Amino acid sequence: MIMANIQQEDRLNLAPKKFNMWIFIFTSFMFFAALTSGFIVYSGGKGHGIHIILPQAFMYSTACILLSSVTLFIASKATKRLQFEKQRLYLWFTIALGILFFAIQVYAWMQLIAMGVYFVNNNASQTFIYVFTGMHLVHIIAGLLLLANTLIGSYRNIPQVKNVFRMEMSSIFWHFIDIIWIYLYVFLLLNQY
């Protein structure tokens, strides 16, 4: 009876945090919508597309982040089934894929520089590539920190209610940044020329 009361109390204390996460996701979505709107306003009618073919590294990073969502989904299912070793393993996979995504994005920047596309240049539309991907990478760092916090909690054997909550929060955020990347990547592909 006491344990059930404690778990119910934990759920009630965690609910506002989940609400705050949804508020943050909504504001992040609006931020990226504003960035893409800024690009459209700048390039609209002026022929200021990015005028390059995007490096293939962006395609590889897209595959990487999609795979990371799959591994995180498996980790979430394992958490709910009390399969903690499997949870930890797939959290490690997700973190590794997130780091790989980050590295591939930086490599894509190096490819852009090799193509003569710089952050500051005569075509501000090309600058948006760095702004979109850079701001997304900031969100990736935040997602990696959330995932690491979830993984550490799993190793510390925190109460299951908190373990599930951390997995839910990490999953919500990570899947959100996955969707945002797909949106940005498709947006950039459609505006190559």
mmCIF file of C-alpha atoms in Angstrom:
data_model
loop_
_atom_site.group_PDB
_atom_site.id
_atom_site.type_symbol
_atom_site.label_atom_id
_atom_site.label_comp_id
_atom_site.label_asym_id
_atom_site.label_seq_id
_atom_site.Cartn_x
_atom_site.Cartn_y
_atom_site.Cartn_z
ATOM 1 C CA MET A 1 0.000 0.000 0.000
ATOM 2 C CA ILE A 2 2.785 2.430 0.916
ATOM 3 C CA MET A 3 4.735 1.522 -2.251
ATOM 4 C CA ALA A 4 1.635 2.137 -4.403
ATOM 5 C CA ASN A 5 1.167 5.560 -2.778
ATOM 6 C CA ILE A 6 4.807 6.446 -3.406
ATOM 7 C CA GLN A 7 4.530 5.406 -7.072
ATOM 8 C CA GLN A 8 1.318 7.400 -7.485
ATOM 9 C CA GLU A 9 3.017 10.399 -5.855
ATOM 10 C CA ASP A 10 6.001 10.006 -8.217
ATOM 11 C CA ARG A 11 3.652 9.976 -11.236
ATOM 12 C CA LEU A 12 1.956 13.145 -10.041
ATOM 13 C CA ASN A 13 5.297 14.871 -9.475
ATOM 14 C CA LEU A 14 6.518 13.873 -12.943
ATOM 15 C CA ALA A 15 3.441 15.032 -14.887
ATOM 16 C CA PRO A 16 4.433 18.748 -14.937
ATOM 17 C CA LYS A 17 7.849 17.802 -16.295
ATOM 18 C CA LYS A 18 6.244 15.983 -19.212
ATOM 19 C CA PHE A 19 4.044 19.025 -19.865
ATOM 20 C CA ASN A 20 7.177 21.212 -19.889
ATOM 21 C CA MET A 21 8.740 18.853 -22.436
ATOM 22 C CA TRP A 22 5.732 19.243 -24.728
ATOM 23 C CA ILE A 23 5.940 23.039 -24.372
ATOM 24 C CA PHE A 24 9.634 22.911 -25.279
ATOM 25 C CA ILE A 25 8.911 20.702 -28.293
ATOM 26 C CA PHE A 26 6.192 23.071 -29.460
ATOM 27 C CA THR A 27 8.496 26.100 -29.160
ATOM 28 C CA SER A 28 11.295 24.225 -30.958
ATOM 29 C CA PHE A 29 8.888 23.301 -33.735
ATOM 30 C CA MET A 30 7.859 26.949 -34.058
ATOM 31 C CA PHE A 31 11.531 27.966 -34.090
ATOM 32 C CA PHE A 32 12.317 25.654 -37.017
ATOM 33 C CA ALA A 33 9.120 26.725 -38.789
ATOM 34 C CA ALA A 34 10.265 30.342 -38.397
ATOM 35 C CA LEU A 35 13.687 29.499 -39.829
ATOM 36 C CA THR A 36 12.223 27.796 -42.881
ATOM 37 C CA SER A 37 9.733 30.661 -43.289
ATOM 38 C CA GLY A 38 12.657 33.083 -43.193
ATOM 39 C CA PHE A 39 14.325 31.125 -45.962
ATOM 40 C CA ILE A 40 11.138 31.171 -48.051
ATOM 41 C CA VAL A 41 10.683 34.920 -47.562
ATOM 42 C CA TYR A 42 14.314 35.605 -48.432
ATOM 43 C CA SER A 43 14.404 33.382 -51.503
ATOM 44 C CA GLY A 44 10.826 33.937 -52.691
ATOM 45 C CA GLY A 45 10.681 35.393 -56.174
ATOM 46 C CA LYS A 46 14.359 36.335 -56.203
ATOM 47 C CA GLY A 47 15.801 33.069 -57.444
ATOM 48 C CA HIS A 48 17.902 32.745 -54.314
ATOM 49 C CA GLY A 49 17.766 28.970 -53.974
ATOM 50 C CA ILE A 50 20.786 27.330 -52.424
ATOM 51 C CA HIS A 51 22.067 26.527 -55.948
ATOM 52 C CA ILE A 52 24.037 23.458 -54.935
ATOM 53 C CA ILE A 53 23.491 19.738 -54.750
ATOM 54 C CA LEU A 54 23.543 18.760 -51.081
ATOM 55 C CA PRO A 55 26.419 16.517 -50.002
ATOM 56 C CA GLN A 56 25.494 12.833 -49.789
ATOM 57 C CA ALA A 57 26.632 12.903 -46.172
ATOM 58 C CA PHE A 58 23.237 14.396 -45.324
ATOM 59 C CA MET A 59 21.549 11.307 -46.744
ATOM 60 C CA TYR A 60 23.777 9.046 -44.637
ATOM 61 C CA SER A 61 23.086 11.066 -41.508
ATOM 62 C CA THR A 62 19.355 10.775 -42.238
ATOM 63 C CA ALA A 63 19.627 6.984 -42.365
ATOM 64 C CA CYS A 64 21.629 7.107 -39.136
ATOM 65 C CA ILE A 65 19.040 9.137 -37.205
ATOM 66 C CA LEU A 66 16.185 6.985 -38.524
ATOM 67 C CA LEU A 67 17.993 3.877 -37.292
ATOM 68 C CA SER A 68 18.547 5.560 -33.920
ATOM 69 C CA SER A 69 14.791 6.010 -33.553
ATOM 70 C CA VAL A 70 14.353 2.281 -34.132
ATOM 71 C CA THR A 71 16.941 1.403 -31.484
ATOM 72 C CA LEU A 72 15.330 3.821 -29.033
ATOM 73 C CA PHE A 73 11.926 2.261 -29.691
ATOM 74 C CA ILE A 74 13.402 -1.153 -28.853
ATOM 75 C CA ALA A 75 14.952 0.271 -25.665
ATOM 76 C CA SER A 76 11.578 1.729 -24.663
ATOM 77 C CA LYS A 77 9.825 -1.592 -25.156
ATOM 78 C CA ALA A 78 12.531 -3.347 -23.128
ATOM 79 C CA THR A 79 12.076 -0.834 -20.298
ATOM 80 C CA LYS A 80 8.367 -1.546 -20.037
ATOM 81 C CA ARG A 81 9.067 -5.302 -20.036
ATOM 82 C CA LEU A 82 11.670 -4.921 -17.256
ATOM 83 C CA GLN A 83 14.454 -6.102 -19.605
ATOM 84 C CA PHE A 84 17.084 -3.757 -18.233
ATOM 85 C CA GLU A 85 20.105 -5.261 -19.984
ATOM 86 C CA LYS A 86 18.333 -4.927 -23.333
ATOM 87 C CA GLN A 87 17.274 -1.381 -22.431
ATOM 88 C CA ARG A 88 20.879 -0.424 -21.687
ATOM 89 C CA LEU A 89 22.232 -2.102 -24.830
ATOM 90 C CA TYR A 90 19.800 -0.305 -27.129
ATOM 91 C CA LEU A 91 20.299 2.991 -25.321
ATOM 92 C CA TRP A 92 24.023 2.595 -26.019
ATOM 93 C CA PHE A 93 23.213 1.918 -29.687
ATOM 94 C CA THR A 94 21.004 5.003 -29.817
ATOM 95 C CA ILE A 95 23.659 7.213 -28.236
ATOM 96 C CA ALA A 96 26.314 5.841 -30.603
ATOM 97 C CA LEU A 97 24.074 6.516 -33.611
ATOM 98 C CA GLY A 98 23.376 10.025 -32.295
ATOM 99 C CA ILE A 99 27.108 10.710 -32.028
ATOM 100 C CA LEU A 100 27.609 9.255 -35.508
ATOM 101 C CA PHE A 101 24.831 11.521 -36.817
ATOM 102 C CA PHE A 102 26.620 14.510 -35.270
ATOM 103 C CA ALA A 103 29.958 13.493 -36.817
ATOM 104 C CA ILE A 104 28.415 12.975 -40.268
ATOM 105 C CA GLN A 105 26.781 16.404 -40.084
ATOM 106 C CA VAL A 106 30.146 18.019 -39.311
ATOM 107 C CA TYR A 107 31.643 16.050 -42.204
ATOM 108 C CA ALA A 108 28.848 17.397 -44.441
ATOM 109 C CA TRP A 109 29.873 20.919 -43.380
ATOM 110 C CA MET A 110 33.435 20.128 -44.432
ATOM 111 C CA GLN A 111 32.108 18.935 -47.795
ATOM 112 C CA LEU A 112 30.130 22.172 -48.153
ATOM 113 C CA ILE A 113 33.253 24.208 -47.447
ATOM 114 C CA ALA A 114 35.162 22.155 -50.043
ATOM 115 C CA MET A 115 32.377 23.056 -52.504
ATOM 116 C CA GLY A 116 32.892 26.755 -51.741
ATOM 117 C CA VAL A 117 29.747 27.103 -49.611
ATOM 118 C CA TYR A 118 30.592 29.156 -46.546
ATOM 119 C CA PHE A 119 28.564 30.415 -43.604
ATOM 120 C CA VAL A 120 29.086 33.978 -44.775
ATOM 121 C CA ASN A 121 28.907 34.379 -48.549
ATOM 122 C CA ASN A 122 27.113 36.230 -51.347
ATOM 123 C CA ASN A 123 24.152 33.824 -51.279
ATOM 124 C CA ALA A 124 22.474 34.058 -47.875
ATOM 125 C CA SER A 125 20.288 31.091 -48.858
ATOM 126 C CA GLN A 126 23.360 28.895 -48.552
ATOM 127 C CA THR A 127 23.955 30.277 -45.071
ATOM 128 C CA PHE A 128 20.594 28.817 -44.086
ATOM 129 C CA ILE A 129 22.071 25.318 -44.553
ATOM 130 C CA TYR A 130 24.464 25.988 -41.693
ATOM 131 C CA VAL A 131 21.775 27.638 -39.577
ATOM 132 C CA PHE A 132 19.300 24.754 -40.062
ATOM 133 C CA THR A 133 21.844 22.027 -39.420
ATOM 134 C CA GLY A 134 23.634 23.917 -36.642
ATOM 135 C CA MET A 135 20.467 24.568 -34.668
ATOM 136 C CA HIS A 136 19.437 20.971 -35.177
ATOM 137 C CA LEU A 137 22.807 19.810 -33.836
ATOM 138 C CA VAL A 138 22.188 21.867 -30.690
ATOM 139 C CA HIS A 139 19.007 19.836 -30.235
ATOM 140 C CA ILE A 140 20.966 16.628 -30.913
ATOM 141 C CA ILE A 141 23.345 17.517 -28.069
ATOM 142 C CA ALA A 142 20.368 18.064 -25.756
ATOM 143 C CA GLY A 143 18.917 14.729 -26.882
ATOM 144 C CA LEU A 144 22.196 12.942 -26.238
ATOM 145 C CA LEU A 145 22.313 14.419 -22.729
ATOM 146 C CA LEU A 146 18.761 13.192 -22.074
ATOM 147 C CA LEU A 147 19.659 9.731 -23.350
ATOM 148 C CA ALA A 148 22.798 9.652 -21.200
ATOM 149 C CA ASN A 149 20.748 10.639 -18.150
ATOM 150 C CA THR A 150 18.316 7.816 -18.894
ATOM 151 C CA LEU A 151 21.155 5.335 -19.323
ATOM 152 C CA ILE A 152 22.831 6.399 -16.062
ATOM 153 C CA GLY A 153 19.512 6.048 -14.221
ATOM 154 C CA SER A 154 19.135 2.552 -15.617
ATOM 155 C CA TYR A 155 22.544 1.573 -14.261
ATOM 156 C CA ARG A 156 21.712 3.105 -10.871
ATOM 157 C CA ASN A 157 18.546 1.028 -10.615
ATOM 158 C CA ILE A 158 16.249 3.976 -10.005
ATOM 159 C CA PRO A 159 12.575 3.157 -9.280
ATOM 160 C CA GLN A 160 10.794 1.728 -12.325
ATOM 161 C CA VAL A 161 8.318 4.619 -12.438
ATOM 162 C CA LYS A 162 11.224 7.055 -12.893
ATOM 163 C CA ASN A 163 13.017 4.728 -15.299
ATOM 164 C CA VAL A 164 9.936 4.544 -17.535
ATOM 165 C CA PHE A 165 9.444 8.295 -17.216
ATOM 166 C CA ARG A 166 13.019 9.015 -18.305
ATOM 167 C CA MET A 167 12.607 6.670 -21.252
ATOM 168 C CA GLU A 168 9.375 8.403 -22.241
ATOM 169 C CA MET A 169 10.954 11.850 -22.021
ATOM 170 C CA SER A 170 14.014 10.752 -23.983
ATOM 171 C CA SER A 171 11.847 9.038 -26.588
ATOM 172 C CA ILE A 172 9.535 12.002 -27.048
ATOM 173 C CA PHE A 173 12.454 14.370 -27.537
ATOM 174 C CA TRP A 174 14.582 12.067 -29.684
ATOM 175 C CA HIS A 175 11.744 11.154 -32.036
ATOM 176 C CA PHE A 176 10.906 14.852 -32.286
ATOM 177 C CA ILE A 177 14.435 15.774 -33.390
ATOM 178 C CA ASP A 178 14.321 12.849 -35.818
ATOM 179 C CA ILE A 179 11.136 14.254 -37.383
ATOM 180 C CA ILE A 180 12.591 17.768 -37.440
ATOM 181 C CA TRP A 181 15.675 16.507 -39.272
ATOM 182 C CA ILE A 182 13.563 14.746 -41.893
ATOM 183 C CA TYR A 183 11.569 17.967 -42.343
ATOM 184 C CA LEU A 184 14.754 20.048 -42.719
ATOM 185 C CA TYR A 185 16.419 17.561 -45.051
ATOM 186 C CA VAL A 186 13.396 17.330 -47.349
ATOM 187 C CA PHE A 187 13.049 21.124 -47.240
ATOM 188 C CA LEU A 188 16.689 21.538 -48.293
ATOM 189 C CA LEU A 189 16.341 18.898 -51.007
ATOM 190 C CA LEU A 190 13.335 20.713 -52.451
ATOM 191 C CA ASN A 191 15.245 23.999 -52.483
ATOM 192 C CA GLN A 192 18.509 22.823 -54.036
ATOM 193 C CA TYR A 193 17.899 24.738 -57.273
#
